[in-house]
mmCIF file with all atom_site columns, C-alpha atoms in Angstrom:
data_model
loop_
_atom_site.group_PDB
_atom_site.id
_atom_site.type_symbol
_atom_site.label_atom_id
_atom_site.label_alt_id
_atom_site.label_comp_id
_atom_site.label_asym_id
_atom_site.label_entity_id
_atom_site.label_seq_id
_atom_site.pdbx_PDB_ins_code
_atom_site.Cartn_x
_atom_site.Cartn_y
_atom_site.Cartn_z
_atom_site.occupancy
_atom_site.B_iso_or_equiv
_atom_site.pdbx_formal_charge
_atom_site.auth_seq_id
_atom_site.auth_comp_id
_atom_site.auth_asym_id
_atom_site.auth_atom_id
_atom_site.pdbx_PDB_model_num
ATOM 1   C CA . MET A 1 1   ? 0.000   0.000  0.000   1.00 0.00 ? 3   MET A CA 1
ATOM 2   C CA . VAL A 1 2   ? 2.900   2.335  0.668   1.00 0.00 ? 4   VAL A CA 1
ATOM 3   C CA . GLU A 1 3   ? 4.282   1.714  -2.803  1.00 0.00 ? 5   GLU A CA 1
ATOM 4   C CA . LEU A 1 4   ? 0.888   2.374  -4.361  1.00 0.00 ? 6   LEU A CA 1
ATOM 5   C CA . GLY A 1 5   ? 0.617   5.662  -2.511  1.00 0.00 ? 7   GLY A CA 1
ATOM 6   C CA . GLY A 1 6   ? 4.076   6.626  -3.763  1.00 0.00 ? 8   GLY A CA 1
ATOM 7   C CA . CYS A 1 7   ? 3.074   5.906  -7.355  1.00 0.00 ? 9   CYS A CA 1
ATOM 8   C CA . ASN A 1 8   ? -0.094  7.951  -6.975  1.00 0.00 ? 10  ASN A CA 1
ATOM 9   C CA . GLU A 1 9   ? 1.946   10.854 -5.617  1.00 0.00 ? 11  GLU A CA 1
ATOM 10  C CA . VAL A 1 10  ? 4.343   10.756 -8.584  1.00 0.00 ? 12  VAL A CA 1
ATOM 11  C CA . SER A 1 11  ? 1.408   10.511 -11.006 1.00 0.00 ? 13  SER A CA 1
ATOM 12  C CA . SER A 1 12  ? -0.230  13.505 -9.330  1.00 0.00 ? 14  SER A CA 1
ATOM 13  C CA . ARG A 1 13  ? 2.934   15.585 -9.636  1.00 0.00 ? 15  ARG A CA 1
ATOM 14  C CA . ILE A 1 14  ? 3.230   14.711 -13.333 1.00 0.00 ? 16  ILE A CA 1
ATOM 15  C CA . SER A 1 15  ? -0.411  15.592 -14.035 1.00 0.00 ? 17  SER A CA 1
ATOM 16  C CA . LEU A 1 16  ? 0.021   18.967 -12.298 1.00 0.00 ? 18  LEU A CA 1
ATOM 17  C CA . MET A 1 17  ? 3.230   19.827 -14.141 1.00 0.00 ? 19  MET A CA 1
ATOM 18  C CA . LYS A 1 18  ? 2.994   23.063 -16.074 1.00 0.00 ? 20  LYS A CA 1
ATOM 19  C CA . ILE A 1 19  ? 4.677   24.026 -19.320 1.00 0.00 ? 21  ILE A CA 1
ATOM 20  C CA . GLU A 1 20  ? 7.680   26.222 -18.616 1.00 0.00 ? 22  GLU A CA 1
ATOM 21  C CA . LYS A 1 21  ? 11.216  26.696 -19.852 1.00 0.00 ? 23  LYS A CA 1
ATOM 22  C CA . ASN A 1 22  ? 13.130  23.417 -20.182 1.00 0.00 ? 24  ASN A CA 1
ATOM 23  C CA . THR A 1 23  ? 10.105  21.140 -20.239 1.00 0.00 ? 25  THR A CA 1
ATOM 24  C CA . VAL A 1 24  ? 9.487   18.724 -23.121 1.00 0.00 ? 26  VAL A CA 1
ATOM 25  C CA . VAL A 1 25  ? 5.955   19.070 -24.470 1.00 0.00 ? 27  VAL A CA 1
ATOM 26  C CA . SER A 1 26  ? 3.942   16.624 -26.567 1.00 0.00 ? 28  SER A CA 1
ATOM 27  C CA . LEU A 1 27  ? 1.017   17.919 -28.652 1.00 0.00 ? 29  LEU A CA 1
ATOM 28  C CA . ILE A 1 28  ? -1.550  16.548 -31.020 1.00 0.00 ? 30  ILE A CA 1
ATOM 29  C CA . TYR A 1 29  ? -2.761  18.979 -33.666 1.00 0.00 ? 31  TYR A CA 1
ATOM 30  C CA . ARG A 1 30  ? -4.890  19.676 -36.705 1.00 0.00 ? 32  ARG A CA 1
ATOM 31  C CA . LEU A 1 31  ? -3.594  22.119 -39.284 1.00 0.00 ? 33  LEU A CA 1
ATOM 32  C CA . SER A 1 32  ? -5.920  23.911 -41.704 1.00 0.00 ? 34  SER A CA 1
ATOM 33  C CA . ASP A 1 33  ? -5.699  26.852 -44.068 1.00 0.00 ? 35  ASP A CA 1
ATOM 34  C CA . ALA A 1 34  ? -7.514  30.126 -43.395 1.00 0.00 ? 36  ALA A CA 1
ATOM 35  C CA . GLN A 1 35  ? -10.641 28.753 -45.109 1.00 0.00 ? 37  GLN A CA 1
ATOM 36  C CA . GLY A 1 36  ? -10.725 25.719 -42.824 1.00 0.00 ? 38  GLY A CA 1
ATOM 37  C CA . ASN A 1 37  ? -9.476  23.179 -45.379 1.00 0.00 ? 39  ASN A CA 1
ATOM 38  C CA . LEU A 1 38  ? -7.561  20.423 -43.597 1.00 0.00 ? 40  LEU A CA 1
ATOM 39  C CA . ILE A 1 39  ? -3.853  20.321 -44.467 1.00 0.00 ? 41  ILE A CA 1
ATOM 40  C CA . GLU A 1 40  ? -2.573  17.830 -41.917 1.00 0.00 ? 42  GLU A CA 1
ATOM 41  C CA . GLU A 1 41  ? -3.685  15.995 -38.791 1.00 0.00 ? 43  GLU A CA 1
ATOM 42  C CA . SER A 1 42  ? -1.073  14.527 -36.494 1.00 0.00 ? 44  SER A CA 1
ATOM 43  C CA . ALA A 1 43  ? -0.722  10.753 -36.606 1.00 0.00 ? 45  ALA A CA 1
ATOM 44  C CA . ASP A 1 44  ? 1.969   10.988 -33.929 1.00 0.00 ? 46  ASP A CA 1
ATOM 45  C CA . PRO A 1 45  ? 2.425   13.736 -31.319 1.00 0.00 ? 47  PRO A CA 1
ATOM 46  C CA . MET A 1 46  ? 4.541   16.769 -32.080 1.00 0.00 ? 48  MET A CA 1
ATOM 47  C CA . ILE A 1 47  ? 7.311   16.860 -29.432 1.00 0.00 ? 49  ILE A CA 1
ATOM 48  C CA . TYR A 1 48  ? 9.507   19.863 -28.693 1.00 0.00 ? 50  TYR A CA 1
ATOM 49  C CA . LEU A 1 49  ? 11.706  21.456 -26.032 1.00 0.00 ? 51  LEU A CA 1
ATOM 50  C CA . HIS A 1 50  ? 9.900   24.501 -24.624 1.00 0.00 ? 52  HIS A CA 1
ATOM 51  C CA . GLY A 1 51  ? 11.646  27.759 -23.850 1.00 0.00 ? 53  GLY A CA 1
ATOM 52  C CA . GLY A 1 52  ? 12.843  29.561 -26.951 1.00 0.00 ? 54  GLY A CA 1
ATOM 53  C CA . TYR A 1 53  ? 14.749  26.703 -28.623 1.00 0.00 ? 55  TYR A CA 1
ATOM 54  C CA . ALA A 1 54  ? 12.914  27.123 -31.964 1.00 0.00 ? 56  ALA A CA 1
ATOM 55  C CA . GLY A 1 55  ? 11.145  23.801 -31.459 1.00 0.00 ? 57  GLY A CA 1
ATOM 56  C CA . THR A 1 56  ? 7.831   25.301 -32.537 1.00 0.00 ? 58  THR A CA 1
ATOM 57  C CA . PHE A 1 57  ? 6.422   28.667 -33.563 1.00 0.00 ? 59  PHE A CA 1
ATOM 58  C CA . PRO A 1 58  ? 6.953   31.432 -30.947 1.00 0.00 ? 60  PRO A CA 1
ATOM 59  C CA . LYS A 1 59  ? 3.244   32.341 -30.932 1.00 0.00 ? 61  LYS A CA 1
ATOM 60  C CA . ILE A 1 60  ? 2.337   28.748 -30.045 1.00 0.00 ? 62  ILE A CA 1
ATOM 61  C CA . GLU A 1 61  ? 4.946   28.725 -27.282 1.00 0.00 ? 63  GLU A CA 1
ATOM 62  C CA . GLU A 1 62  ? 3.437   31.905 -25.858 1.00 0.00 ? 64  GLU A CA 1
ATOM 63  C CA . LEU A 1 63  ? -0.031  30.313 -25.783 1.00 0.00 ? 65  LEU A CA 1
ATOM 64  C CA . LEU A 1 64  ? 1.263   27.155 -24.091 1.00 0.00 ? 66  LEU A CA 1
ATOM 65  C CA . GLU A 1 65  ? 3.345   28.848 -21.392 1.00 0.00 ? 67  GLU A CA 1
ATOM 66  C CA . GLY A 1 66  ? 1.987   27.853 -17.963 1.00 0.00 ? 68  GLY A CA 1
ATOM 67  C CA . GLN A 1 67  ? -0.557  25.353 -19.320 1.00 0.00 ? 69  GLN A CA 1
ATOM 68  C CA . GLU A 1 68  ? -1.117  21.743 -18.187 1.00 0.00 ? 70  GLU A CA 1
ATOM 69  C CA . ILE A 1 69  ? -1.823  18.364 -19.772 1.00 0.00 ? 71  ILE A CA 1
ATOM 70  C CA . GLY A 1 70  ? -5.227  18.424 -21.452 1.00 0.00 ? 72  GLY A CA 1
ATOM 71  C CA . PHE A 1 71  ? -5.093  22.099 -22.416 1.00 0.00 ? 73  PHE A CA 1
ATOM 72  C CA . GLU A 1 72  ? -6.419  22.690 -25.913 1.00 0.00 ? 74  GLU A CA 1
ATOM 73  C CA . THR A 1 73  ? -6.907  25.779 -28.035 1.00 0.00 ? 75  THR A CA 1
ATOM 74  C CA . ASN A 1 74  ? -7.345  27.126 -31.546 1.00 0.00 ? 76  ASN A CA 1
ATOM 75  C CA . VAL A 1 75  ? -4.971  29.711 -32.981 1.00 0.00 ? 77  VAL A CA 1
ATOM 76  C CA . GLN A 1 76  ? -4.479  31.364 -36.358 1.00 0.00 ? 78  GLN A CA 1
ATOM 77  C CA . LEU A 1 77  ? -0.942  32.176 -37.455 1.00 0.00 ? 79  LEU A CA 1
ATOM 78  C CA . GLU A 1 78  ? -0.338  34.793 -40.122 1.00 0.00 ? 80  GLU A CA 1
ATOM 79  C CA . PRO A 1 79  ? 2.497   34.066 -42.582 1.00 0.00 ? 81  PRO A CA 1
ATOM 80  C CA . HIS A 1 80  ? 5.059   36.084 -40.581 1.00 0.00 ? 82  HIS A CA 1
ATOM 81  C CA . ASP A 1 81  ? 4.200   33.961 -37.499 1.00 0.00 ? 83  ASP A CA 1
ATOM 82  C CA . ALA A 1 82  ? 4.491   30.676 -39.396 1.00 0.00 ? 84  ALA A CA 1
ATOM 83  C CA . PHE A 1 83  ? 6.533   29.829 -42.504 1.00 0.00 ? 85  PHE A CA 1
ATOM 84  C CA . GLY A 1 84  ? 7.087   33.398 -43.677 1.00 0.00 ? 86  GLY A CA 1
ATOM 85  C CA . ASP A 1 85  ? 5.963   35.327 -46.724 1.00 0.00 ? 87  ASP A CA 1
ATOM 86  C CA . TYR A 1 86  ? 6.420   33.835 -50.170 1.00 0.00 ? 88  TYR A CA 1
ATOM 87  C CA . ASP A 1 87  ? 9.750   34.979 -51.654 1.00 0.00 ? 89  ASP A CA 1
ATOM 88  C CA . ALA A 1 88  ? 9.730   35.129 -55.442 1.00 0.00 ? 90  ALA A CA 1
ATOM 89  C CA . GLU A 1 89  ? 13.556  35.328 -55.411 1.00 0.00 ? 91  GLU A CA 1
ATOM 90  C CA . LEU A 1 90  ? 13.596  31.674 -54.326 1.00 0.00 ? 92  LEU A CA 1
ATOM 91  C CA . LEU A 1 91  ? 11.956  30.561 -57.565 1.00 0.00 ? 93  LEU A CA 1
ATOM 92  C CA . ARG A 1 92  ? 14.219  29.169 -60.298 1.00 0.00 ? 94  ARG A CA 1
ATOM 93  C CA . ILE A 1 93  ? 13.427  28.363 -63.922 1.00 0.00 ? 95  ILE A CA 1
ATOM 94  C CA . GLU A 1 94  ? 16.068  26.194 -65.574 1.00 0.00 ? 96  GLU A CA 1
ATOM 95  C CA . GLN A 1 95  ? 16.473  24.512 -68.926 1.00 0.00 ? 97  GLN A CA 1
ATOM 96  C CA . ARG A 1 96  ? 15.343  20.913 -68.742 1.00 0.00 ? 98  ARG A CA 1
ATOM 97  C CA . ASP A 1 97  ? 18.261  19.573 -70.767 1.00 0.00 ? 99  ASP A CA 1
ATOM 98  C CA . ARG A 1 98  ? 20.594  20.510 -67.889 1.00 0.00 ? 100 ARG A CA 1
ATOM 99  C CA . PHE A 1 99  ? 19.037  17.800 -65.706 1.00 0.00 ? 101 PHE A CA 1
ATOM 100 C CA . PRO A 1 100 ? 19.372  14.033 -65.796 1.00 0.00 ? 102 PRO A CA 1
ATOM 101 C CA . GLU A 1 101 ? 16.192  12.248 -66.791 1.00 0.00 ? 103 GLU A CA 1
ATOM 102 C CA . PRO A 1 102 ? 13.771  11.030 -65.657 1.00 0.00 ? 104 PRO A CA 1
ATOM 103 C CA . LEU A 1 103 ? 12.507  14.121 -63.793 1.00 0.00 ? 105 LEU A CA 1
ATOM 104 C CA . GLU A 1 104 ? 9.460   14.187 -61.546 1.00 0.00 ? 106 GLU A CA 1
ATOM 105 C CA . ILE A 1 105 ? 7.569   16.885 -59.658 1.00 0.00 ? 107 ILE A CA 1
ATOM 106 C CA . GLY A 1 106 ? 8.662   16.727 -56.028 1.00 0.00 ? 108 GLY A CA 1
ATOM 107 C CA . MET A 1 107 ? 12.320  15.866 -56.715 1.00 0.00 ? 109 MET A CA 1
ATOM 108 C CA . GLN A 1 108 ? 14.690  17.971 -54.592 1.00 0.00 ? 110 GLN A CA 1
ATOM 109 C CA . PHE A 1 109 ? 18.132  19.529 -55.063 1.00 0.00 ? 111 PHE A CA 1
ATOM 110 C CA . GLU A 1 110 ? 20.293  21.745 -52.861 1.00 0.00 ? 112 GLU A CA 1
ATOM 111 C CA . GLY A 1 111 ? 21.621  25.122 -53.955 1.00 0.00 ? 113 GLY A CA 1
ATOM 112 C CA . VAL A 1 112 ? 22.641  28.605 -52.814 1.00 0.00 ? 114 VAL A CA 1
ATOM 113 C CA . PRO A 1 113 ? 21.156  31.724 -54.446 1.00 0.00 ? 115 PRO A CA 1
ATOM 114 C CA . SER A 1 114 ? 23.624  34.547 -55.065 1.00 0.00 ? 116 SER A CA 1
ATOM 115 C CA . PRO A 1 115 ? 22.806  37.966 -53.549 1.00 0.00 ? 117 PRO A CA 1
ATOM 116 C CA . ASN A 1 116 ? 23.740  39.607 -56.883 1.00 0.00 ? 118 ASN A CA 1
ATOM 117 C CA . ASP A 1 117 ? 21.155  39.620 -59.651 1.00 0.00 ? 119 ASP A CA 1
ATOM 118 C CA . GLU A 1 118 ? 22.187  40.118 -63.254 1.00 0.00 ? 120 GLU A CA 1
ATOM 119 C CA . GLU A 1 119 ? 20.122  41.652 -66.009 1.00 0.00 ? 121 GLU A CA 1
ATOM 120 C CA . ASP A 1 120 ? 19.654  38.285 -67.684 1.00 0.00 ? 122 ASP A CA 1
ATOM 121 C CA . GLY A 1 121 ? 18.487  36.587 -64.491 1.00 0.00 ? 123 GLY A CA 1
ATOM 122 C CA . ALA A 1 122 ? 19.631  35.520 -61.050 1.00 0.00 ? 124 ALA A CA 1
ATOM 123 C CA . GLU A 1 123 ? 23.043  33.882 -60.881 1.00 0.00 ? 125 GLU A CA 1
ATOM 124 C CA . PHE A 1 124 ? 23.719  31.098 -58.402 1.00 0.00 ? 126 PHE A CA 1
ATOM 125 C CA . ILE A 1 125 ? 26.853  29.933 -56.617 1.00 0.00 ? 127 ILE A CA 1
ATOM 126 C CA . ALA A 1 126 ? 27.992  26.551 -55.388 1.00 0.00 ? 128 ALA A CA 1
ATOM 127 C CA . ALA A 1 127 ? 27.390  25.611 -51.762 1.00 0.00 ? 129 ALA A CA 1
ATOM 128 C CA . ASP A 1 128 ? 31.064  25.533 -50.764 1.00 0.00 ? 130 ASP A CA 1
ATOM 129 C CA . ASP A 1 129 ? 31.134  28.429 -48.285 1.00 0.00 ? 131 ASP A CA 1
ATOM 130 C CA . GLU A 1 130 ? 30.075  27.418 -44.770 1.00 0.00 ? 132 GLU A CA 1
ATOM 131 C CA . ASP A 1 131 ? 28.719  30.949 -44.259 1.00 0.00 ? 133 ASP A CA 1
ATOM 132 C CA . GLU A 1 132 ? 26.246  30.509 -47.116 1.00 0.00 ? 134 GLU A CA 1
ATOM 133 C CA . GLN A 1 133 ? 22.832  29.044 -46.380 1.00 0.00 ? 135 GLN A CA 1
ATOM 134 C CA . THR A 1 134 ? 22.079  25.988 -48.477 1.00 0.00 ? 136 THR A CA 1
ATOM 135 C CA . LEU A 1 135 ? 18.472  25.824 -49.625 1.00 0.00 ? 137 LEU A CA 1
ATOM 136 C CA . ILE A 1 136 ? 16.482  22.819 -50.753 1.00 0.00 ? 138 ILE A CA 1
ATOM 137 C CA . TYR A 1 137 ? 14.822  23.420 -54.130 1.00 0.00 ? 139 TYR A CA 1
ATOM 138 C CA . THR A 1 138 ? 11.790  21.305 -55.036 1.00 0.00 ? 140 THR A CA 1
ATOM 139 C CA . ILE A 1 139 ? 10.603  20.744 -58.598 1.00 0.00 ? 141 ILE A CA 1
ATOM 140 C CA . THR A 1 140 ? 7.089   22.196 -58.642 1.00 0.00 ? 142 THR A CA 1
ATOM 141 C CA . ASP A 1 141 ? 6.357   22.092 -62.375 1.00 0.00 ? 143 ASP A CA 1
ATOM 142 C CA . LEU A 1 142 ? 7.767   20.576 -65.548 1.00 0.00 ? 144 LEU A CA 1
ATOM 143 C CA . ALA A 1 143 ? 7.458   21.751 -69.138 1.00 0.00 ? 145 ALA A CA 1
ATOM 144 C CA . GLU A 1 144 ? 8.883   20.266 -72.321 1.00 0.00 ? 146 GLU A CA 1
ATOM 145 C CA . ASP A 1 145 ? 12.022  22.409 -72.118 1.00 0.00 ? 147 ASP A CA 1
ATOM 146 C CA . ARG A 1 146 ? 11.874  24.025 -68.653 1.00 0.00 ? 148 ARG A CA 1
ATOM 147 C CA . VAL A 1 147 ? 12.052  22.971 -64.993 1.00 0.00 ? 149 VAL A CA 1
ATOM 148 C CA . ILE A 1 148 ? 10.437  25.108 -62.258 1.00 0.00 ? 150 ILE A CA 1
ATOM 149 C CA . LEU A 1 149 ? 12.113  24.853 -58.851 1.00 0.00 ? 151 LEU A CA 1
ATOM 150 C CA . ASP A 1 150 ? 11.053  26.544 -55.615 1.00 0.00 ? 152 ASP A CA 1
ATOM 151 C CA . ALA A 1 151 ? 12.972  26.871 -52.331 1.00 0.00 ? 153 ALA A CA 1
ATOM 152 C CA . ASN A 1 152 ? 10.036  28.375 -50.423 1.00 0.00 ? 154 ASN A CA 1
ATOM 153 C CA . HIS A 1 153 ? 8.386   26.229 -47.758 1.00 0.00 ? 155 HIS A CA 1
ATOM 154 C CA . PRO A 1 154 ? 5.207   24.659 -49.212 1.00 0.00 ? 156 PRO A CA 1
ATOM 155 C CA . LEU A 1 155 ? 3.138   26.697 -46.732 1.00 0.00 ? 157 LEU A CA 1
ATOM 156 C CA . ALA A 1 156 ? 5.002   30.002 -47.177 1.00 0.00 ? 158 ALA A CA 1
ATOM 157 C CA . GLY A 1 157 ? 2.670   32.954 -47.619 1.00 0.00 ? 159 GLY A CA 1
ATOM 158 C CA . MET A 1 158 ? -0.302  31.149 -46.048 1.00 0.00 ? 160 MET A CA 1
ATOM 159 C CA . ALA A 1 159 ? -2.272  32.003 -42.923 1.00 0.00 ? 161 ALA A CA 1
ATOM 160 C CA . LEU A 1 160 ? -2.665  28.781 -40.931 1.00 0.00 ? 162 LEU A CA 1
ATOM 161 C CA . ARG A 1 161 ? -5.164  27.598 -38.326 1.00 0.00 ? 163 ARG A CA 1
ATOM 162 C CA . PHE A 1 162 ? -4.036  25.189 -35.618 1.00 0.00 ? 164 PHE A CA 1
ATOM 163 C CA . TRP A 1 163 ? -6.045  23.178 -33.132 1.00 0.00 ? 165 TRP A CA 1
ATOM 164 C CA . ILE A 1 164 ? -3.619  21.864 -30.519 1.00 0.00 ? 166 ILE A CA 1
ATOM 165 C CA . GLN A 1 165 ? -3.959  19.768 -27.365 1.00 0.00 ? 167 GLN A CA 1
ATOM 166 C CA . VAL A 1 166 ? -1.249  19.053 -24.785 1.00 0.00 ? 168 VAL A CA 1
ATOM 167 C CA . THR A 1 167 ? -0.880  15.312 -24.180 1.00 0.00 ? 169 THR A CA 1
ATOM 168 C CA . GLU A 1 168 ? 2.334   15.081 -22.138 1.00 0.00 ? 170 GLU A CA 1
ATOM 169 C CA . ILE A 1 169 ? 4.768   17.283 -20.220 1.00 0.00 ? 171 ILE A CA 1
ATOM 170 C CA . ARG A 1 170 ? 8.074   16.200 -18.705 1.00 0.00 ? 172 ARG A CA 1
ATOM 171 C CA . LEU A 1 171 ? 11.233  17.811 -17.431 1.00 0.00 ? 173 LEU A CA 1
ATOM 172 C CA . ALA A 1 172 ? 14.017  17.995 -19.996 1.00 0.00 ? 174 ALA A CA 1
ATOM 173 C CA . SER A 1 173 ? 17.297  16.250 -19.260 1.00 0.00 ? 175 SER A CA 1
ATOM 174 C CA . SER A 1 174 ? 20.483  18.279 -18.869 1.00 0.00 ? 176 SER A CA 1
ATOM 175 C CA . GLU A 1 175 ? 21.668  16.850 -22.198 1.00 0.00 ? 177 GLU A CA 1
ATOM 176 C CA . GLU A 1 176 ? 18.498  17.980 -23.965 1.00 0.00 ? 178 GLU A CA 1
ATOM 177 C CA . VAL A 1 177 ? 18.869  21.485 -22.524 1.00 0.00 ? 179 VAL A CA 1
ATOM 178 C CA . GLU A 1 178 ? 22.527  21.591 -23.563 1.00 0.00 ? 180 GLU A CA 1
ATOM 179 C CA . ASN A 1 179 ? 21.638  20.475 -27.095 1.00 0.00 ? 181 ASN A CA 1
ATOM 180 C CA . GLY A 1 180 ? 18.580  22.713 -27.277 1.00 0.00 ? 182 GLY A CA 1
ATOM 181 C CA . LEU A 1 181 ? 16.548  19.787 -28.619 1.00 0.00 ? 183 LEU A CA 1
ATOM 182 C CA . ALA A 1 182 ? 14.279  17.109 -27.155 1.00 0.00 ? 184 ALA A CA 1
ATOM 183 C CA . GLU A 1 183 ? 15.714  13.624 -27.558 1.00 0.00 ? 185 GLU A CA 1
ATOM 184 C CA . ASP A 1 184 ? 12.510  12.400 -29.180 1.00 0.00 ? 186 ASP A CA 1
ATOM 185 C CA . ALA A 1 185 ? 11.745  15.676 -30.987 1.00 0.00 ? 187 ALA A CA 1
ATOM 186 C CA . MET A 1 186 ? 9.063   15.444 -33.671 1.00 0.00 ? 188 MET A CA 1
ATOM 187 C CA . GLY A 1 187 ? 7.890   18.470 -35.632 1.00 0.00 ? 189 GLY A CA 1
ATOM 188 C CA . LEU A 1 188 ? 5.360   19.237 -38.327 1.00 0.00 ? 190 LEU A CA 1
ATOM 189 C CA . MET A 1 189 ? 5.663   16.820 -41.222 1.00 0.00 ? 191 MET A CA 1
ATOM 190 C CA . ILE A 1 190 ? 4.684   19.320 -43.923 1.00 0.00 ? 192 ILE A CA 1
ATOM 191 C CA . GLY A 1 191 ? 7.700   20.209 -46.034 1.00 0.00 ? 193 GLY A CA 1
ATOM 192 C CA . ASP A 1 192 ? 10.197  18.660 -43.618 1.00 0.00 ? 194 ASP A CA 1
ATOM 193 C CA . GLN A 1 193 ? 13.552  17.587 -44.999 1.00 0.00 ? 195 GLN A CA 1
ATOM 194 C CA . ASP A 1 194 ? 15.538  14.734 -43.515 1.00 0.00 ? 196 ASP A CA 1
ATOM 195 C CA . ASP A 1 195 ? 18.880  16.065 -42.291 1.00 0.00 ? 197 ASP A CA 1
ATOM 196 C CA . ASP A 1 196 ? 20.490  12.764 -43.335 1.00 0.00 ? 198 ASP A CA 1
ATOM 197 C CA . THR A 1 197 ? 19.276  12.999 -46.932 1.00 0.00 ? 199 THR A CA 1
ATOM 198 C CA . ASP A 1 198 ? 21.955  13.627 -49.550 1.00 0.00 ? 200 ASP A CA 1
ATOM 199 C CA . TYR A 1 199 ? 20.634  15.964 -52.257 1.00 0.00 ? 201 TYR A CA 1
ATOM 200 C CA . ASP A 1 200 ? 22.260  16.485 -55.646 1.00 0.00 ? 202 ASP A CA 1
ATOM 201 C CA . ASN A 1 201 ? 23.834  19.938 -55.783 1.00 0.00 ? 203 ASN A CA 1
ATOM 202 C CA . LEU A 1 202 ? 21.771  21.958 -58.225 1.00 0.00 ? 204 LEU A CA 1
ATOM 203 C CA . ASP A 1 203 ? 24.483  24.469 -59.057 1.00 0.00 ? 205 ASP A CA 1
ATOM 204 C CA . ASP A 1 204 ? 27.131  21.807 -59.677 1.00 0.00 ? 206 ASP A CA 1
ATOM 205 C CA . LEU A 1 205 ? 24.687  19.916 -61.852 1.00 0.00 ? 207 LEU A CA 1
ATOM 206 C CA . ILE A 1 206 ? 23.894  22.997 -63.952 1.00 0.00 ? 208 ILE A CA 1
ATOM 207 C CA . SER A 1 207 ? 27.470  24.279 -64.178 1.00 0.00 ? 209 SER A CA 1
ATOM 208 C CA . ASN A 1 208 ? 28.631  20.859 -65.418 1.00 0.00 ? 210 ASN A CA 1
ATOM 209 C CA . SER A 1 209 ? 25.926  20.679 -68.059 1.00 0.00 ? 211 SER A CA 1
ATOM 210 C CA . PRO A 1 210 ? 27.193  20.864 -71.666 1.00 0.00 ? 212 PRO A CA 1
ATOM 211 C CA . ASN A 1 211 ? 24.218  23.182 -72.356 1.00 0.00 ? 213 ASN A CA 1
ATOM 212 C CA . ASN A 1 212 ? 25.124  25.807 -69.786 1.00 0.00 ? 214 ASN A CA 1
ATOM 213 C CA . HIS A 1 213 ? 23.358  29.100 -70.515 1.00 0.00 ? 215 HIS A CA 1
ATOM 214 C CA . PRO A 1 214 ? 22.325  32.073 -68.323 1.00 0.00 ? 216 PRO A CA 1
ATOM 215 C CA . THR A 1 215 ? 19.613  31.168 -65.846 1.00 0.00 ? 217 THR A CA 1
ATOM 216 C CA . LEU A 1 216 ? 16.127  32.407 -66.658 1.00 0.00 ? 218 LEU A CA 1
ATOM 217 C CA . HIS A 1 217 ? 14.215  33.970 -63.783 1.00 0.00 ? 219 HIS A CA 1
#
């Protein structure tokens, strides 16, 4: 009976735990566009380290601060609170004969856009400099002689509606705090790239093409 009482006490402390800095939070969610059209519903909980570690959107963190297991709410995020505004400078139009066939919509390549634009279109540089941010370009459309690639997040420029519910809260380990990441972290699945995936370098591929011409933009 003593052991049972001890277990009940631990369970009570866990159920009363509040979300605060350096807690690991598990959420279930539904994600819709501003018109209420369902984009994604979580099959597995989203798990993140709370407290400004960029594990989720800051506005969602603000709403969850001080809440307990079972808390649920609806929130709308404008583009600047979510995946940002759509940036037309991240769109690339390339000649199809520069790419190895077969090509499919959804294929991805890495590349680095140059800050200098030329009159005949944006020039791009190879991702050799560690200071340069490598972007992942996704083929979004294919024509007979052109390939359309986009490095914007698929939900960039969209206002998003979230329904979220807290399912679990635990204290983060010292290692998780040091790393700034929950050990079992799981984020939104929309547009996520696997850090272990090796992408073909878009700029190397184009620069090595025998049909290398100025990039259209």
